Amino acid sequence: MRRPVILIVEDEPGIADTLQYALRTEGFEPRWSASGEAALAAADDAALVILDVGLPDLNGFEVFKRLRARHETLPVLFLTARADEIDRVVGLELGADDYVTKPFSPRELVARVRSVLRRSAAPAGLSGAAPASFHCDDGKRSIHYYGQALDLSRYEYGLLKTLIGRPGFVFTRERLLALVWDDDTDSLDRTVDAHVKTLRAKLKAVAPMLEPIRTHRGVGYALAEDLPASRPQA
Ligand code: CA
């Protein structure tokens, strides 16, 4: 089988080298462009693009826009170095598939590449489907976890439903607030962390050995993508 081509757009040769090595070791075919213009010329047969935001010619956001104009479904994973860049990637919803902040571990990055490719390979209509461990019934506003109905408050339900809809995607607290809470909600109720905590306790009661909600320090929360299909025996 042909190895998937991963285009790395990064002006720092040290980072590009590390990435190329890690990707090659894991069965990918890395290519490297050191500028935005070079990347636009090289993206045609790429399966995924790893795109640094800070480039010498065009910035990463501009490159992203032009890439998407030509290749509508090409998955893009942003590399960001600063908090304000993360805010733009996440907050403005450019439609990037994921992002990794520098410094990053090559292993983590390759894992993200795999998961983005897996998501983008899912047939239309199935992408964003709940993982096998969860079953959502929207009509009843109920969620089953390994076959067991969860007794959830309104916001716990909203949080879990949102996370399940996009496994592996890191939602910021601000984004979760915007998606799950009403604008006029009492401010005491608007603590994402507190609701995640009670939600975790309820999930733990069903499967004590698993942690389905992962914390991404300084950023937010994501649903784990590696949950077993059946409940592990304690
Ligand atoms: Ca750079």
mmCIF file of N, CA and C in Angstrom, residues 49-143:
data_model
loop_
_atom_site.group_PDB
_atom_site.id
_atom_site.type_symbol
_atom_site.label_atom_id
_atom_site.label_comp_id
_atom_site.label_asym_id
_atom_site.label_seq_id
_atom_site.Cartn_x
_atom_site.Cartn_y
_atom_site.Cartn_z
ATOM 1 N N VAL A 49 -1.820 17.979 5.920
ATOM 2 C CA VAL A 49 -0.818 19.035 6.008
ATOM 3 C C VAL A 49 -0.609 19.416 7.468
ATOM 4 N N ILE A 50 0.659 19.448 7.886
ATOM 5 C CA ILE A 50 1.020 19.977 9.203
ATOM 6 C C ILE A 50 1.528 21.388 8.955
ATOM 7 N N LEU A 51 0.819 22.369 9.492
ATOM 8 C CA LEU A 51 1.038 23.753 9.074
ATOM 9 C C LEU A 51 1.439 24.647 10.242
ATOM 10 N N ASP A 52 2.663 25.150 10.183
ATOM 11 C CA ASP A 52 3.136 26.094 11.193
ATOM 12 C C ASP A 52 2.440 27.440 10.981
ATOM 13 N N VAL A 53 2.036 28.091 12.067
ATOM 14 C CA VAL A 53 1.363 29.386 11.916
ATOM 15 C C VAL A 53 2.371 30.476 11.541
ATOM 16 N N GLY A 54 3.561 30.449 12.153
ATOM 17 C CA GLY A 54 4.559 31.492 11.896
ATOM 18 C C GLY A 54 5.506 31.116 10.772
ATOM 19 N N LEU A 55 5.219 31.596 9.569
ATOM 20 C CA LEU A 55 6.054 31.294 8.403
ATOM 21 C C LEU A 55 6.675 32.580 7.881
ATOM 22 N N PRO A 56 7.791 32.479 7.134
ATOM 23 C CA PRO A 56 8.477 33.701 6.715
ATOM 24 C C PRO A 56 7.736 34.518 5.656
ATOM 25 N N ASP A 57 6.967 33.874 4.803
ATOM 26 C CA ASP A 57 6.318 34.657 3.739
ATOM 27 C C ASP A 57 4.831 34.918 4.055
ATOM 28 N N LEU A 58 3.998 33.899 3.876
ATOM 29 C CA LEU A 58 2.576 34.037 4.218
ATOM 30 C C LEU A 58 2.401 33.496 5.629
ATOM 31 N N ASN A 59 1.432 34.010 6.386
ATOM 32 C CA ASN A 59 1.219 33.342 7.661
ATOM 33 C C ASN A 59 0.378 32.086 7.449
ATOM 34 N N GLY A 60 0.411 31.211 8.466
ATOM 35 C CA GLY A 60 -0.243 29.920 8.345
ATOM 36 C C GLY A 60 -1.733 30.019 8.053
ATOM 37 N N PHE A 61 -2.383 31.060 8.588
ATOM 38 C CA PHE A 61 -3.823 31.202 8.367
ATOM 39 C C PHE A 61 -4.127 31.481 6.895
ATOM 40 N N GLU A 62 -3.271 32.315 6.285
ATOM 41 C CA GLU A 62 -3.441 32.632 4.867
ATOM 42 C C GLU A 62 -3.208 31.374 4.020
ATOM 43 N N VAL A 63 -2.148 30.630 4.374
ATOM 44 C CA VAL A 63 -1.860 29.387 3.651
ATOM 45 C C VAL A 63 -3.058 28.446 3.774
ATOM 46 N N PHE A 64 -3.595 28.367 4.992
ATOM 47 C CA PHE A 64 -4.743 27.492 5.237
ATOM 48 C C PHE A 64 -5.919 27.860 4.333
ATOM 49 N N LYS A 65 -6.216 29.161 4.272
ATOM 50 C CA LYS A 65 -7.344 29.609 3.453
ATOM 51 C C LYS A 65 -7.159 29.221 1.990
ATOM 52 N N ARG A 66 -5.924 29.424 1.517
ATOM 53 C CA ARG A 66 -5.684 29.128 0.099
ATOM 54 C C ARG A 66 -5.687 27.619 -0.159
ATOM 55 N N LEU A 67 -5.163 26.864 0.811
ATOM 56 C CA LEU A 67 -5.193 25.402 0.668
ATOM 57 C C LEU A 67 -6.629 24.907 0.575
ATOM 58 N N ARG A 68 -7.464 25.407 1.492
ATOM 59 C CA ARG A 68 -8.848 24.954 1.548
ATOM 60 C C ARG A 68 -9.632 25.375 0.309
ATOM 61 N N ALA A 69 -9.238 26.506 -0.273
ATOM 62 C CA ALA A 69 -9.915 26.951 -1.493
ATOM 63 C C ALA A 69 -9.680 25.946 -2.617
ATOM 64 N N ARG A 70 -8.505 25.345 -2.613
ATOM 65 C CA ARG A 70 -8.182 24.408 -3.694
ATOM 66 C C ARG A 70 -8.513 22.966 -3.345
ATOM 67 N N HIS A 71 -8.321 22.616 -2.082
ATOM 68 C CA HIS A 71 -8.550 21.228 -1.643
ATOM 69 C C HIS A 71 -9.496 21.277 -0.459
ATOM 70 N N GLU A 72 -10.764 21.194 -0.746
ATOM 71 C CA GLU A 72 -11.781 21.465 0.260
ATOM 72 C C GLU A 72 -11.698 20.564 1.487
ATOM 73 N N THR A 73 -11.339 19.304 1.270
ATOM 74 C CA THR A 73 -11.405 18.357 2.387
ATOM 75 C C THR A 73 -10.032 17.948 2.911
ATOM 76 N N LEU A 74 -8.983 18.613 2.428
ATOM 77 C CA LEU A 74 -7.638 18.244 2.873
ATOM 78 C C LEU A 74 -7.476 18.538 4.371
ATOM 79 N N PRO A 75 -7.192 17.499 5.178
ATOM 80 C CA PRO A 75 -7.049 17.744 6.617
ATOM 81 C C PRO A 75 -5.810 18.577 6.934
ATOM 82 N N VAL A 76 -5.979 19.530 7.845
ATOM 83 C CA VAL A 76 -4.879 20.407 8.234
ATOM 84 C C VAL A 76 -4.738 20.397 9.752
ATOM 85 N N LEU A 77 -3.502 20.194 10.196
ATOM 86 C CA LEU A 77 -3.196 20.216 11.623
ATOM 87 C C LEU A 77 -2.235 21.383 11.852
ATOM 88 N N PHE A 78 -2.663 22.353 12.644
ATOM 89 C CA PHE A 78 -1.838 23.535 12.878
ATOM 90 C C PHE A 78 -0.781 23.292 13.950
ATOM 91 N N LEU A 79 0.391 23.874 13.734
ATOM 92 C CA LEU A 79 1.401 23.962 14.782
ATOM 93 C C LEU A 79 1.383 25.394 15.294
ATOM 94 N N THR A 80 1.165 25.574 16.584
ATOM 95 C CA THR A 80 1.107 26.933 17.119
ATOM 96 C C THR A 80 2.136 27.090 18.223
ATOM 97 N N ALA A 81 2.666 28.322 18.330
ATOM 98 C CA ALA A 81 3.696 28.567 19.324
ATOM 99 C C ALA A 81 3.198 29.456 20.445
ATOM 100 N N ARG A 82 2.139 30.222 20.196
ATOM 101 C CA ARG A 82 1.721 31.196 21.200
ATOM 102 C C ARG A 82 0.229 31.090 21.480
ATOM 103 N N ALA A 83 -0.128 31.584 22.670
ATOM 104 C CA ALA A 83 -1.523 31.482 23.100
ATOM 105 C C ALA A 83 -2.449 32.214 22.137
ATOM 106 N N ASP A 84 -2.028 33.373 21.620
ATOM 107 C CA ASP A 84 -2.944 34.119 20.744
ATOM 108 C C ASP A 84 -3.153 33.380 19.423
ATOM 109 N N GLU A 85 -2.163 32.574 19.017
ATOM 110 C CA GLU A 85 -2.352 31.769 17.810
ATOM 111 C C GLU A 85 -3.370 30.656 18.072
ATOM 112 N N ILE A 86 -3.268 30.051 19.263
ATOM 113 C CA ILE A 86 -4.228 28.998 19.617
ATOM 114 C C ILE A 86 -5.631 29.578 19.610
ATOM 115 N N ASP A 87 -5.766 30.781 20.191
ATOM 116 C CA ASP A 87 -7.077 31.422 20.226
ATOM 117 C C ASP A 87 -7.652 31.585 18.828
ATOM 118 N N ARG A 88 -6.804 31.956 17.895
ATOM 119 C CA ARG A 88 -7.307 32.151 16.531
ATOM 120 C C ARG A 88 -7.708 30.831 15.894
ATOM 121 N N VAL A 89 -6.872 29.805 16.120
ATOM 122 C CA VAL A 89 -7.171 28.500 15.530
ATOM 123 C C VAL A 89 -8.491 27.966 16.074
ATOM 124 N N VAL A 90 -8.635 28.061 17.399
ATOM 125 C CA VAL A 90 -9.806 27.468 18.038
ATOM 126 C C VAL A 90 -10.997 28.408 17.965
ATOM 127 N N GLY A 91 -10.763 29.670 18.370
ATOM 128 C CA GLY A 91 -11.865 30.607 18.537
ATOM 129 C C GLY A 91 -12.530 30.991 17.234
ATOM 130 N N LEU A 92 -11.756 31.230 16.210
ATOM 131 C CA LEU A 92 -12.353 31.673 14.965
ATOM 132 C C LEU A 92 -12.887 30.525 14.135
ATOM 133 N N GLU A 93 -12.650 29.308 14.626
ATOM 134 C CA GLU A 93 -13.177 28.145 13.931
ATOM 135 C C GLU A 93 -12.844 28.182 12.457
ATOM 136 N N LEU A 94 -11.579 28.226 12.185
ATOM 137 C CA LEU A 94 -11.152 28.234 10.797
ATOM 138 C C LEU A 94 -11.537 26.938 10.102
ATOM 139 N N GLY A 95 -11.850 25.947 10.913
ATOM 140 C CA GLY A 95 -12.166 24.651 10.309
ATOM 141 C C GLY A 95 -10.947 23.751 10.231
ATOM 142 N N ALA A 96 -9.906 24.114 10.976
ATOM 143 C CA ALA A 96 -8.745 23.235 11.028
ATOM 144 C C ALA A 96 -9.150 21.954 11.741
ATOM 145 N N ASP A 97 -8.490 20.868 11.425
ATOM 146 C CA ASP A 97 -8.887 19.594 11.985
ATOM 147 C C ASP A 97 -8.346 19.390 13.391
ATOM 148 N N ASP A 98 -7.219 19.982 13.671
ATOM 149 C CA ASP A 98 -6.658 19.869 15.010
ATOM 150 C C ASP A 98 -5.456 20.810 15.076
ATOM 151 N N TYR A 99 -4.893 20.953 16.263
ATOM 152 C CA TYR A 99 -3.685 21.753 16.377
ATOM 153 C C TYR A 99 -2.825 21.181 17.496
ATOM 154 N N VAL A 100 -1.534 21.458 17.427
ATOM 155 C CA VAL A 100 -0.588 21.011 18.443
ATOM 156 C C VAL A 100 0.240 22.226 18.809
ATOM 157 N N THR A 101 0.480 22.428 20.112
ATOM 158 C CA THR A 101 1.265 23.581 20.518
ATOM 159 C C THR A 101 2.724 23.202 20.691
ATOM 160 N N LYS A 102 3.603 24.118 20.296
ATOM 161 C CA LYS A 102 5.042 23.931 20.479
ATOM 162 C C LYS A 102 5.405 24.320 21.915
ATOM 163 N N PRO A 103 6.340 23.662 22.568
ATOM 164 C CA PRO A 103 7.017 22.452 22.062
ATOM 165 C C PRO A 103 6.098 21.240 22.194
ATOM 166 N N PHE A 104 6.245 20.276 21.279
ATOM 167 C CA PHE A 104 5.377 19.100 21.314
ATOM 168 C C PHE A 104 6.264 17.864 21.266
ATOM 169 N N SER A 105 5.713 16.737 21.644
ATOM 170 C CA SER A 105 6.477 15.508 21.496
ATOM 171 C C SER A 105 6.126 14.920 20.129
ATOM 172 N N PRO A 106 7.147 14.487 19.362
ATOM 173 C CA PRO A 106 6.879 13.919 18.040
ATOM 174 C C PRO A 106 5.875 12.761 18.123
ATOM 175 N N ARG A 107 5.937 12.012 19.196
ATOM 176 C CA ARG A 107 5.018 10.878 19.355
ATOM 177 C C ARG A 107 3.570 11.358 19.418
ATOM 178 N N GLU A 108 3.372 12.438 20.206
ATOM 179 C CA GLU A 108 2.011 12.961 20.333
ATOM 180 C C GLU A 108 1.520 13.481 18.979
ATOM 181 N N LEU A 109 2.429 14.153 18.275
ATOM 182 C CA LEU A 109 2.019 14.710 17.001
ATOM 183 C C LEU A 109 1.619 13.627 16.004
ATOM 184 N N VAL A 110 2.412 12.541 15.970
ATOM 185 C CA VAL A 110 2.090 11.457 15.047
ATOM 186 C C VAL A 110 0.745 10.831 15.426
ATOM 187 N N ALA A 111 0.485 10.738 16.740
ATOM 188 C CA ALA A 111 -0.810 10.196 17.184
ATOM 189 C C ALA A 111 -1.954 11.084 16.700
ATOM 190 N N ARG A 112 -1.746 12.402 16.751
ATOM 191 C CA ARG A 112 -2.780 13.334 16.269
ATOM 192 C C ARG A 112 -2.973 13.195 14.765
ATOM 193 N N VAL A 113 -1.872 13.027 14.044
ATOM 194 C CA VAL A 113 -1.961 12.856 12.589
ATOM 195 C C VAL A 113 -2.822 11.633 12.286
ATOM 196 N N ARG A 114 -2.541 10.533 12.986
ATOM 197 C CA ARG A 114 -3.328 9.312 12.784
ATOM 198 C C ARG A 114 -4.805 9.558 13.044
ATOM 199 N N SER A 115 -5.086 10.253 14.155
ATOM 200 C CA SER A 115 -6.494 10.391 14.523
ATOM 201 C C SER A 115 -7.218 11.320 13.553
ATOM 202 N N VAL A 116 -6.534 12.363 13.072
ATOM 203 C CA VAL A 116 -7.172 13.241 12.077
ATOM 204 C C VAL A 116 -7.441 12.466 10.787
ATOM 205 N N LEU A 117 -6.482 11.645 10.380
ATOM 206 C CA LEU A 117 -6.669 10.868 9.150
ATOM 207 C C LEU A 117 -7.817 9.874 9.315
ATOM 208 N N ARG A 118 -7.903 9.279 10.505
ATOM 209 C CA ARG A 118 -8.976 8.318 10.769
ATOM 210 C C ARG A 118 -10.339 9.011 10.677
ATOM 211 N N ARG A 119 -10.416 10.194 11.322
ATOM 212 C CA ARG A 119 -11.679 10.933 11.294
ATOM 213 C C ARG A 119 -12.060 11.329 9.878
ATOM 214 N N SER A 120 -11.062 11.791 9.124
ATOM 215 C CA SER A 120 -11.399 12.306 7.797
ATOM 216 C C SER A 120 -11.699 11.157 6.835
ATOM 217 N N ALA A 121 -11.264 9.939 7.185
ATOM 218 C CA ALA A 121 -11.533 8.792 6.316
ATOM 219 C C ALA A 121 -12.915 8.212 6.568
ATOM 220 N N ALA A 122 -13.543 8.597 7.705
ATOM 221 C CA ALA A 122 -14.866 8.055 8.021
ATOM 222 C C ALA A 122 -15.861 8.517 6.974
ATOM 223 N N PRO A 123 -16.753 7.638 6.549
ATOM 224 C CA PRO A 123 -17.727 8.030 5.533
ATOM 225 C C PRO A 123 -18.570 9.204 6.008
ATOM 226 N N ALA A 124 -18.986 10.045 5.071
ATOM 227 C CA ALA A 124 -19.799 11.204 5.436
ATOM 228 C C ALA A 124 -21.033 10.735 6.187
ATOM 229 N N GLY A 125 -21.409 11.452 7.192
ATOM 230 C CA GLY A 125 -22.568 11.075 7.983
ATOM 231 C C GLY A 125 -22.163 10.249 9.186
ATOM 232 N N LEU A 126 -21.048 9.554 9.051
ATOM 233 C CA LEU A 126 -20.570 8.777 10.191
ATOM 234 C C LEU A 126 -19.538 9.550 10.994
ATOM 235 N N SER A 127 -18.896 10.533 10.380
ATOM 236 C CA SER A 127 -17.874 11.255 11.115
ATOM 237 C C SER A 127 -18.550 11.983 12.265
ATOM 238 N N GLY A 128 -17.894 12.010 13.386
ATOM 239 C CA GLY A 128 -18.492 12.635 14.552
ATOM 240 C C GLY A 128 -19.453 11.704 15.266
ATOM 241 N N ALA A 129 -19.561 10.463 14.788
ATOM 242 C CA ALA A 129 -20.433 9.512 15.472
ATOM 243 C C ALA A 129 -19.855 9.178 16.841
ATOM 244 N N ALA A 130 -20.727 8.885 17.765
ATOM 245 C CA ALA A 130 -20.267 8.553 19.106
ATOM 246 C C ALA A 130 -19.456 7.267 19.068
ATOM 247 N N PRO A 131 -18.400 7.189 19.896
ATOM 248 C CA PRO A 131 -17.652 5.944 19.968
ATOM 249 C C PRO A 131 -18.525 4.824 20.551
ATOM 250 N N ALA A 132 -18.116 3.587 20.312
ATOM 251 C CA ALA A 132 -18.945 2.426 20.666
ATOM 252 C C ALA A 132 -19.296 2.385 22.150
ATOM 253 N N SER A 133 -18.446 2.976 22.990
ATOM 254 C CA SER A 133 -18.686 2.901 24.424
ATOM 255 C C SER A 133 -19.865 3.777 24.863
ATOM 256 N N PHE A 134 -20.244 4.750 24.011
ATOM 257 C CA PHE A 134 -21.362 5.628 24.361
ATOM 258 C C PHE A 134 -22.529 5.397 23.416
ATOM 259 N N HIS A 135 -23.725 5.543 23.951
ATOM 260 C CA HIS A 135 -24.896 5.523 23.093
ATOM 261 C C HIS A 135 -25.796 6.700 23.475
ATOM 262 N N CYS A 136 -26.047 7.584 22.509
ATOM 263 C CA CYS A 136 -26.846 8.772 22.805
ATOM 264 C C CYS A 136 -28.250 8.606 22.250
ATOM 265 N N ASP A 137 -29.219 8.987 23.041
ATOM 266 C CA ASP A 137 -30.595 9.056 22.568
ATOM 267 C C ASP A 137 -31.039 10.509 22.676
ATOM 268 N N ASP A 138 -30.990 11.219 21.528
ATOM 269 C CA ASP A 138 -31.256 12.660 21.555
ATOM 270 C C ASP A 138 -32.682 12.966 21.975
ATOM 271 N N GLY A 139 -33.620 12.143 21.536
ATOM 272 C CA GLY A 139 -35.024 12.366 21.860
ATOM 273 C C GLY A 139 -35.258 12.358 23.368
ATOM 274 N N LYS A 140 -34.633 11.405 24.022
ATOM 275 C CA LYS A 140 -34.814 11.292 25.473
ATOM 276 C C LYS A 140 -33.767 12.081 26.243
ATOM 277 N N ARG A 141 -32.865 12.721 25.531
ATOM 278 C CA ARG A 141 -31.728 13.399 26.162
ATOM 279 C C ARG A 141 -31.043 12.478 27.160
ATOM 280 N N SER A 142 -30.785 11.257 26.727
ATOM 281 C CA SER A 142 -30.102 10.333 27.631
ATOM 282 C C SER A 142 -28.851 9.770 26.953
ATOM 283 N N ILE A 143 -27.869 9.441 27.757
ATOM 284 C CA ILE A 143 -26.635 8.850 27.251
ATOM 285 C C ILE A 143 -26.348 7.576 28.040
#
